[in-house]
């Protein structure tokens, strides 16, 4: 049986130590970063190698391919895609912005599928508030829940049509955080009614999606003591109040918002109700610590994982990628500003 974990690797190909560890630990899936990306041929060889080492030709392989600051595959081999907020800037018509967001995601799905990647950590459903930390910033599709919901669903549908699973993030909302959870633990003090009408709204509206990533954030109105990733109360809110029945995965366990050893972080996240833990940096000692604390993927978690993967369409919606890119470029030309905010690099987005 596979373990309830997803791991990264160090470089362009697996080392002997990595092969041995993955073969023994049997993670359910893997995640790629810029350090793992060179050419299309190399990425395809790596994804084939990862699946071979766990003996699963359909194992999930994830990547953060949002566009803007968070794009692991880029020039010269892949196009540069715009950040989330560029779609509404490109047109004053929300319906046209929706079509652009869907097309952009459909084109990204084509890029990913060709190299063996079948899960994109997109769409970002966070809704920024004035003064919040710019770790979200222009990654957000808009400044209000309605716009984020409209364009987030369009992006998710574009990925699904292209045979790639979307993963909504960062549930139940990162837009009100005044710190970067890669470095610190943010605490949100807003009352429940405010959160429900703003931060939670896009996640509730997209509760039919197959996969979600948690936020390493404390919400006082839900659980004063624990970040969402490690809070039974907050995971229960995701399931019952937001209505999310899909697969719930942690954000990266190595982020500094979480305290304790890597094993403790993994154990507390799974006990809180997360289905999977995510460890991204490829550090062998850290991965072994996570593996020691992580059990097998079984029961309801396994059923949710299998249901998520069953959403991948085997025959993607027809796409003329050349014509699609030309149409997309024309629509976005001159309207996409430079990405704003801190680069979200090797740490999980």
Coordinates of C-alpha atoms in Angstrom, one line a residue, residues 40-295:
X40 CA 10.6 18.7 -21.9
X41 CA 12.5 15.5 -22.6
X42 CA 14.2 15.6 -19.2
X43 CA 10.9 16.3 -17.3
X44 CA 9.2 13.5 -19.1
X45 CA 12.0 11.1 -18.2
X46 CA 11.8 12.2 -14.6
X47 CA 8.0 11.8 -14.3
X48 CA 8.4 8.3 -15.9
X49 CA 11.1 7.5 -13.4
X50 CA 9.1 8.6 -10.4
X51 CA 6.1 6.5 -11.4
X52 CA 8.3 3.5 -12.2
X53 CA 10.0 3.6 -8.7
X54 CA 6.6 3.3 -7.0
X55 CA 5.1 0.9 -9.5
X56 CA 2.1 3.1 -10.4
X57 CA 1.9 4.4 -14.0
X58 CA -0.9 6.8 -12.9
X59 CA 0.7 8.2 -9.7
X60 CA -0.1 11.9 -9.2
X61 CA 2.7 14.3 -10.0
X62 CA 2.1 17.8 -8.9
X63 CA 3.5 21.2 -9.8
X64 CA 2.8 24.9 -9.1
X65 CA 2.0 26.3 -12.5
X66 CA 0.0 29.4 -11.8
X67 CA 1.7 32.0 -14.0
X68 CA 3.4 35.2 -12.9
X69 CA 5.7 34.7 -9.9
X70 CA 4.6 31.1 -9.5
X71 CA 5.5 29.2 -12.6
X72 CA 7.9 26.3 -12.4
X73 CA 8.0 25.5 -16.1
X74 CA 8.8 28.6 -18.2
X75 CA 10.9 30.0 -21.1
X76 CA 12.6 29.0 -23.2
X77 CA 10.8 25.7 -23.5
X78 CA 7.3 26.8 -22.2
X79 CA 5.4 30.1 -22.5
X80 CA 5.3 32.6 -19.8
X81 CA 1.8 32.8 -18.4
X82 CA 0.3 35.9 -16.6
X83 CA -0.6 36.1 -12.9
X84 CA -4.1 35.6 -11.8
X85 CA -5.1 39.3 -11.6
X86 CA -4.1 39.9 -15.3
X87 CA -7.2 38.3 -16.8
X88 CA -9.6 41.0 -15.5
X89 CA -7.1 43.7 -16.4
X90 CA -7.0 42.5 -20.0
X91 CA -10.7 43.2 -20.5
X92 CA -13.5 45.1 -18.7
X93 CA -15.9 42.3 -19.4
X94 CA -16.0 39.6 -16.7
X95 CA -17.4 37.1 -19.2
X96 CA -14.4 37.6 -21.5
X97 CA -12.0 37.5 -18.5
X98 CA -13.6 34.1 -17.6
X99 CA -12.9 32.8 -21.1
X100 CA -9.3 34.0 -21.0
X101 CA -8.7 32.3 -17.6
X102 CA -10.2 29.1 -18.9
X103 CA -8.1 29.2 -22.1
X104 CA -4.9 30.0 -20.1
X105 CA -5.5 27.0 -17.8
X106 CA -6.3 24.8 -20.8
X107 CA -3.0 25.7 -22.4
X108 CA -1.1 25.1 -19.2
X109 CA -2.8 21.7 -18.9
X110 CA -1.6 20.9 -22.4
X111 CA 2.0 21.8 -21.4
X112 CA 1.8 19.7 -18.2
X113 CA 0.2 16.6 -19.7
X114 CA 2.8 16.4 -22.4
X115 CA 5.6 15.9 -19.8
X116 CA 3.6 13.6 -17.5
X117 CA 2.3 16.0 -14.9
X118 CA -1.3 15.4 -14.0
X119 CA -2.0 17.8 -11.0
X120 CA -1.7 21.6 -11.0
X121 CA -1.8 23.4 -7.7
X122 CA -4.2 25.9 -9.1
X123 CA -6.5 27.9 -8.8
X124 CA -5.6 30.3 -6.0
X125 CA -9.0 31.1 -4.3
X126 CA -7.6 33.5 -1.8
X127 CA -9.2 37.0 -1.7
X128 CA -6.8 39.7 -0.5
X129 CA -7.8 42.5 1.8
X130 CA -6.1 45.9 1.9
X131 CA -2.8 45.7 3.8
X132 CA -2.5 41.9 3.7
X133 CA 0.9 40.4 3.0
X134 CA 1.7 40.4 -0.7
X135 CA 2.6 36.7 -0.7
X136 CA -0.8 36.3 -2.5
X137 CA -1.0 39.7 -4.2
X138 CA -1.3 39.5 -7.9
X139 CA -1.7 35.7 -7.7
X140 CA -5.3 36.4 -6.8
X141 CA -7.9 36.6 -9.6
X142 CA -9.5 39.6 -8.1
X143 CA -10.2 41.7 -5.0
X144 CA -13.6 40.3 -4.2
X145 CA -15.1 36.8 -3.7
X146 CA -17.3 37.0 -6.7
X147 CA -14.5 37.7 -9.2
X148 CA -12.2 35.1 -7.5
X149 CA -15.0 32.5 -7.7
X150 CA -15.8 33.3 -11.4
X151 CA -12.2 33.1 -12.6
X152 CA -11.1 30.4 -10.3
X153 CA -13.8 28.1 -11.6
X154 CA -12.9 29.0 -15.1
X155 CA -9.2 28.0 -14.5
X156 CA -10.3 24.8 -12.8
X157 CA -12.5 23.9 -15.7
X158 CA -9.7 24.6 -18.2
X159 CA -7.4 22.2 -16.3
X160 CA -10.0 19.5 -16.1
X161 CA -10.8 19.8 -19.8
X162 CA -7.1 19.3 -20.5
X163 CA -6.8 16.1 -18.4
X164 CA -5.1 17.7 -15.4
X165 CA -6.5 17.9 -11.9
X166 CA -6.9 21.3 -10.2
X167 CA -6.1 21.8 -6.6
X168 CA -7.9 24.7 -4.9
X169 CA -5.7 26.6 -2.4
X170 CA -5.2 27.8 0.3
X171 CA -8.3 26.5 2.1
X172 CA -10.1 28.1 3.9
X173 CA -8.4 31.3 2.8
X174 CA -5.0 33.1 2.8
X175 CA -6.0 36.5 1.7
X176 CA -6.4 38.1 5.1
X177 CA -3.0 37.0 6.4
X178 CA -0.6 39.8 7.4
X179 CA 2.4 37.5 7.4
X180 CA 4.0 35.0 4.9
X181 CA 3.4 31.5 6.2
X182 CA 6.6 30.3 4.5
X183 CA 8.4 32.3 7.3
X184 CA 5.9 32.9 10.1
X185 CA 2.5 31.7 11.4
X186 CA -0.2 34.2 10.5
X187 CA -3.2 34.7 12.8
X188 CA -6.4 36.0 11.4
X189 CA -8.7 37.8 14.0
X190 CA -11.7 38.5 11.8
X191 CA -15.1 37.2 13.1
X192 CA -16.8 34.2 11.7
X193 CA -19.5 36.2 9.8
X194 CA -16.8 38.3 8.0
X195 CA -14.7 35.2 7.1
X196 CA -17.8 33.3 5.9
X197 CA -18.9 36.1 3.6
X198 CA -15.5 36.9 2.2
X199 CA -12.6 34.4 2.7
X200 CA -14.6 31.2 2.8
X201 CA -17.0 32.1 -0.1
X202 CA -14.9 30.9 -3.1
X203 CA -14.0 27.7 -1.4
X204 CA -17.6 27.0 -0.6
X205 CA -18.5 27.8 -4.2
X206 CA -15.9 25.4 -5.6
X207 CA -16.5 22.7 -3.1
X208 CA -17.1 20.3 -6.0
X209 CA -13.4 20.3 -6.9
X210 CA -11.4 17.1 -6.5
X211 CA -8.5 18.4 -4.4
X212 CA -7.6 21.1 -2.0
X213 CA -4.5 22.4 -0.2
X214 CA -4.7 23.8 3.4
X215 CA -3.5 27.1 4.7
X216 CA -1.0 27.3 7.6
X217 CA -3.0 30.0 9.3
X218 CA -4.7 30.3 12.7
X219 CA -8.3 31.6 12.4
X220 CA -9.3 32.8 15.9
X221 CA -13.0 32.5 15.0
X222 CA -12.5 28.7 14.4
X223 CA -9.6 27.5 16.5
X224 CA -7.4 29.9 18.5
X225 CA -4.6 27.4 19.1
X226 CA -3.9 25.6 15.9
X227 CA -3.3 26.5 12.3
X228 CA -5.9 25.2 9.8
X229 CA -3.6 22.4 8.6
X230 CA -3.4 20.9 12.1
X231 CA -6.8 21.9 13.5
X232 CA -9.6 19.3 13.7
X233 CA -12.1 22.2 14.1
X234 CA -10.9 23.9 10.9
X235 CA -10.8 20.6 8.9
X236 CA -14.3 19.9 10.1
X237 CA -15.4 23.3 8.9
X238 CA -13.9 22.6 5.5
X239 CA -15.9 19.3 5.3
X240 CA -19.2 20.4 6.9
X241 CA -19.6 24.2 6.5
X242 CA -17.7 24.6 3.2
X243 CA -19.1 21.3 1.9
X244 CA -15.8 20.0 0.6
X245 CA -15.8 16.2 0.1
X246 CA -12.6 15.9 -2.0
X247 CA -9.0 15.2 -1.1
X248 CA -7.4 17.5 1.5
X249 CA -3.6 17.9 1.4
X250 CA -1.4 20.0 3.7
X251 CA 0.6 22.9 2.4
X252 CA 4.4 22.2 2.6
X253 CA 5.3 20.7 6.1
X254 CA 8.7 22.4 5.9
X255 CA 7.3 25.9 6.0
X256 CA 8.2 27.8 9.1
X257 CA 4.6 28.6 10.1
X258 CA 4.5 25.0 11.6
X259 CA 6.3 24.1 14.8
X260 CA 7.8 20.9 16.0
X261 CA 9.8 18.2 14.2
X262 CA 8.8 17.1 10.7
X263 CA 7.4 13.9 12.1
X264 CA 5.3 15.8 14.6
X265 CA 4.0 18.2 11.9
X266 CA 3.0 15.2 9.8
X267 CA 1.3 13.4 12.6
X268 CA -0.6 16.4 13.8
X269 CA -1.8 17.2 10.3
X270 CA -3.1 13.7 9.7
X271 CA -4.7 13.5 13.1
X272 CA -6.5 16.8 12.4
X273 CA -8.2 15.1 9.4
X274 CA -5.9 16.0 6.4
X275 CA -5.8 13.1 3.9
X276 CA -2.3 13.6 2.7
X277 CA 0.9 15.4 3.9
X278 CA 3.1 17.3 1.5
X279 CA 6.9 17.7 1.9
X280 CA 8.6 19.6 -0.9
X281 CA 12.3 20.4 -0.5
X282 CA 13.7 17.0 -1.3
X283 CA 15.8 16.9 1.8
X284 CA 16.4 13.2 2.5
X285 CA 16.7 13.4 6.2
X286 CA 13.5 15.4 6.4
X287 CA 11.6 13.0 4.1
X288 CA 12.7 10.1 6.3
X289 CA 11.4 11.8 9.4
X290 CA 8.0 12.4 7.6
X291 CA 7.9 8.8 6.4
X292 CA 8.4 7.5 10.0
X293 CA 5.4 9.5 11.2
X294 CA 3.1 8.9 8.2
X295 CA 0.9 5.8 7.9

